[in-house]
Coordinates of C-alpha atoms in Angstrom, one line a residue:
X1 CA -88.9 -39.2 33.8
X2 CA -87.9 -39.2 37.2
X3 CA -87.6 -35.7 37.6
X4 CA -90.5 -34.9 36.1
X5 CA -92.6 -35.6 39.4
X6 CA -90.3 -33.8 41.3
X7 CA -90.2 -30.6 39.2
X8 CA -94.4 -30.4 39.4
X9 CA -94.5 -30.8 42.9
X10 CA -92.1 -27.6 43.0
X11 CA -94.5 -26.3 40.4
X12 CA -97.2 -26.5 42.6
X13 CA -95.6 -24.9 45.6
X14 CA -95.0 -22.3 43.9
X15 CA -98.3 -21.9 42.8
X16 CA -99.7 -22.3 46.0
X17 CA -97.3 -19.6 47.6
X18 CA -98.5 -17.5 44.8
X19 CA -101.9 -17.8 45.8
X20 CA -101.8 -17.8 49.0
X21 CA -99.8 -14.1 49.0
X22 CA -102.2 -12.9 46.5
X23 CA -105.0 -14.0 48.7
X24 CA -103.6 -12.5 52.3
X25 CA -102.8 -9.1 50.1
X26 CA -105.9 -8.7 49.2
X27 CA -107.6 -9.4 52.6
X28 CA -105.2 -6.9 53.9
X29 CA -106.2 -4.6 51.7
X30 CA -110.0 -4.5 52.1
X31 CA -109.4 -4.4 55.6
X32 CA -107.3 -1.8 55.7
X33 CA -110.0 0.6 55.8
X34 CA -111.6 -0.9 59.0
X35 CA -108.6 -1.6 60.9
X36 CA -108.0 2.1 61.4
X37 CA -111.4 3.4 61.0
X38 CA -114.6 5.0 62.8
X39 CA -117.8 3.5 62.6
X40 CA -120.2 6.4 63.1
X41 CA -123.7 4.9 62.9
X42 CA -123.8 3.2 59.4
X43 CA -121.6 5.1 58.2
X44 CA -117.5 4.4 58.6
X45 CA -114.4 6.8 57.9
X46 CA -110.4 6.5 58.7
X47 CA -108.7 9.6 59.7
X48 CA -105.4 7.8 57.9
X49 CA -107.1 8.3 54.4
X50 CA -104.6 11.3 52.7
X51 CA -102.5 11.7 55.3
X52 CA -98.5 10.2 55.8
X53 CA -100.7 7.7 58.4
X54 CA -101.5 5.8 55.5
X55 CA -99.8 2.3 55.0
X56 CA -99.3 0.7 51.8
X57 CA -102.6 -1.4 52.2
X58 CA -104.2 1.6 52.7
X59 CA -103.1 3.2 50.1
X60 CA -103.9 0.1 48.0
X61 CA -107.3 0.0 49.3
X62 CA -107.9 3.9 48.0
X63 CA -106.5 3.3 44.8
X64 CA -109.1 0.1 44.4
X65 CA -111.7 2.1 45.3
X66 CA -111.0 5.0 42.9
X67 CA -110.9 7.5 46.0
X68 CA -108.9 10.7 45.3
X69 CA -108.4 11.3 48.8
X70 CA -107.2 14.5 50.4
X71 CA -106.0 15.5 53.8
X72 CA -107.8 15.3 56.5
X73 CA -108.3 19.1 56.7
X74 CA -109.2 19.2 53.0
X75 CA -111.8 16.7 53.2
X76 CA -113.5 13.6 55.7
X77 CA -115.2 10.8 53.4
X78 CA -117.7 9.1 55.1
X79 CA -118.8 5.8 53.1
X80 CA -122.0 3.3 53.9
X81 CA -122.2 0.1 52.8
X82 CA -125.7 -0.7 55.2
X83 CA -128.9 0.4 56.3
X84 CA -129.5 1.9 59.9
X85 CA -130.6 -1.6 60.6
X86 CA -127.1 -3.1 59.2
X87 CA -128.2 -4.4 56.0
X88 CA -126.3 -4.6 53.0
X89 CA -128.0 -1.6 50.8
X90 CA -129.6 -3.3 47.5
X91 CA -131.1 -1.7 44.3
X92 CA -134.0 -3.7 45.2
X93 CA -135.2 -1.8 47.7
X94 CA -135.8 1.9 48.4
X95 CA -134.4 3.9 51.1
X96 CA -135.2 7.2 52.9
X97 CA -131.9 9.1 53.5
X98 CA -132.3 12.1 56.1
X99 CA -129.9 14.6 57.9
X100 CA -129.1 18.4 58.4
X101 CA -126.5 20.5 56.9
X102 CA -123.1 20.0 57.9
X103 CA -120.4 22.4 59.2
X104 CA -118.2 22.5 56.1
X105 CA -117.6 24.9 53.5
X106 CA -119.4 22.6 51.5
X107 CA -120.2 18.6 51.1
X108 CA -121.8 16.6 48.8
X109 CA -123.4 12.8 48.8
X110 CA -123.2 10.4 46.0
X111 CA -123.8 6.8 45.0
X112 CA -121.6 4.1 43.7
X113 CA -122.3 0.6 42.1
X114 CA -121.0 -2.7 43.2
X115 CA -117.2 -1.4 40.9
X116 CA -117.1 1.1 43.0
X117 CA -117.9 3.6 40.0
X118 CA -120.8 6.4 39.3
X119 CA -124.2 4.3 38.5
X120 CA -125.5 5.1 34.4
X121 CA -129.2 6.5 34.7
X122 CA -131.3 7.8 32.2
X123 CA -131.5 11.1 34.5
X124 CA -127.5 11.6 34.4
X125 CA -127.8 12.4 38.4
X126 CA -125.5 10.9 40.4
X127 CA -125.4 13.2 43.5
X128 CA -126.6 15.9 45.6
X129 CA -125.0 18.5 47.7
X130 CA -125.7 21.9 49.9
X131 CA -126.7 23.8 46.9
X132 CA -128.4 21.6 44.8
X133 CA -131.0 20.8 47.9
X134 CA -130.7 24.7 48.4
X135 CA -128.9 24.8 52.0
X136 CA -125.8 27.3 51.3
X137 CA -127.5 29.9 53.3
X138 CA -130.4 27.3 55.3
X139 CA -127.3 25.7 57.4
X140 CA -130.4 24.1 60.1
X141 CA -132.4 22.7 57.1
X142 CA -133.7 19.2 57.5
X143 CA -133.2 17.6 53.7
X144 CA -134.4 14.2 52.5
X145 CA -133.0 12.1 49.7
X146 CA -134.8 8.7 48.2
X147 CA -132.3 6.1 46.9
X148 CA -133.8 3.7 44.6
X149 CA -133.9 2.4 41.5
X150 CA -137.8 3.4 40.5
X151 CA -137.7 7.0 39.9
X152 CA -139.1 10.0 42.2
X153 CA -140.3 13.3 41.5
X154 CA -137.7 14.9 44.0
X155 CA -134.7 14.7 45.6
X156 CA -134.1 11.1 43.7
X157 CA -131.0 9.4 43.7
X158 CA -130.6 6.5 40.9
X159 CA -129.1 3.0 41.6
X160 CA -128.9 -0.2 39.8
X161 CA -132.4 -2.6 40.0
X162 CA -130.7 -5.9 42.2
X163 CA -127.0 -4.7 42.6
X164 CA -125.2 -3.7 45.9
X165 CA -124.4 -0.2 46.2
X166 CA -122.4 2.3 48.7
X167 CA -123.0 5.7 49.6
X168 CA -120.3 8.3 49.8
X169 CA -120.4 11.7 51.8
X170 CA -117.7 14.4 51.5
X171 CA -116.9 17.4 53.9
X172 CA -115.1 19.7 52.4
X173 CA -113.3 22.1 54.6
X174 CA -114.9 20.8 57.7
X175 CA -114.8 22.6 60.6
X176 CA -112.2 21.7 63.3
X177 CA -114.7 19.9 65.5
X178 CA -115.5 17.3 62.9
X179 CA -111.8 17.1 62.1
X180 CA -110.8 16.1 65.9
X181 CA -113.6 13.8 66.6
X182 CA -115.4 12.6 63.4
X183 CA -117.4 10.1 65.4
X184 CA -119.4 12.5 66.8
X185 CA -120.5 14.2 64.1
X186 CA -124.4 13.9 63.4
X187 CA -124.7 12.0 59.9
X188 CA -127.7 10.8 58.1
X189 CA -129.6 8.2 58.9
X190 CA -130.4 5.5 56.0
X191 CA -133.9 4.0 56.1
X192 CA -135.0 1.2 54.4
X193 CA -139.0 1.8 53.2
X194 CA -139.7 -0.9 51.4
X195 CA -138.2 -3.5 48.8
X196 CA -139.8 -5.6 45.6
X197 CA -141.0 -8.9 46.2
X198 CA -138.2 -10.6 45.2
X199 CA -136.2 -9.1 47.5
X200 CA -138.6 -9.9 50.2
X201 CA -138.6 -13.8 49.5
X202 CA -135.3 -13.9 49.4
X203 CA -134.4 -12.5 52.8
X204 CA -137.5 -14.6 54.0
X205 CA -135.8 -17.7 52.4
X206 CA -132.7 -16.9 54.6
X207 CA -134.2 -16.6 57.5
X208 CA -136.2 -19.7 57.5
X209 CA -133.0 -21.4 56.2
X210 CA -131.0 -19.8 59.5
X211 CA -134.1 -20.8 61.5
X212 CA -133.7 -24.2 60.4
X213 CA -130.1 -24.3 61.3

């Protein structure tokens, strides 16, 4: 009997060491991405994704994410997680996404859920790119995208009614200017236009309750 104290106290560091490097990897890996990335209005990349600049957490972080990243060269991946304004984006609200064409053989925007997969709609749309808003040969085009969850004549993209979702944007073959300096590249903005009435009483109810505190 007495060594049965003894062996669960080493039971539980064991456990708690477990945990504890479980917990640190994981942390490591999610920020991964933003220790070595570019924050390019609300929109971030990381020129390590596909190349040998990649650490393991990195790598780690791309495989989580389902990412099939290439070099570089082949492709820049630009992902946003937040409005212009720097809120999370939610399928509760609807947002106005605007930009130009980019200089790349050809790119492509799409929208994940909150498991980091394609979003089921009864539309079976899950992205846009430069031919199917009819840019291949209108490179100075202005084009405009609404990301909601209520559907829209045109241009619609489809999300989930009250989940978090991210947006992705791939340049394929960009030109050398966006490969050198991918901050400076002009990206889309991400407006919010309005949100249901839920969504508005809850981020009232969060700012009274940070008033209050």
């Amino acid at each position: 009997m007495s060594g049965f104290p003894k062996l669960l106290k080493i039971a539980g560091v064991v456990v708690f060491a477990l945990v504890a490097g479980i917990g640190s990897a994981w942390w490591s890996i999610l920020g991964a991405m933003s220790a070595t990335g570019i924050q390019n209005g609300a929109w971030y990349t990381s020129t390590a994704i596909g190349s040998q600049a990649s650490d393991p957490y990195m790598r780690a972080q791309i495989a989580l994410t389902g990412l099939l990243a290439l070099t570089k060269a082949e492709a820049i991946y630009f992902t946003a997680t937040e409005d212009d304004d720097g809120n999370a984006l939610s399928g509760n609200c609807t947002y106005e996404v605007t930009g130009r064409s980019f200089a790349a053989r050809w790119w492509s925007l799409t929208a994940y859920g909150d498991d980091h997969y394609l979003i089921d709609n009864p539309a079976d749309r899950y992205s846009y790119n430069v031919a199917s808003l009819g840019l291949r040969f209108a490179p100075l085009a202005k084009w405009q995208l609404t990301v909601s969850a209520e559907p829209r004549e045109m241009n619609w993209l489809p999300v989930d009614n009250g989940s978090f979702f991210s947006l992705t944007l791939r340049l394929y073959n960009p030109s050398p200017d966006i490969v050198a300096d991918p901050g400076a590249v002009r990206l889309p903005s991400i407006r919010k236009v309005a949100c249901t009435p839920e969504a508005e009483g809850a981020a009232e109810g969060t700012t009274e309750a940070e008033a209050a505190s």
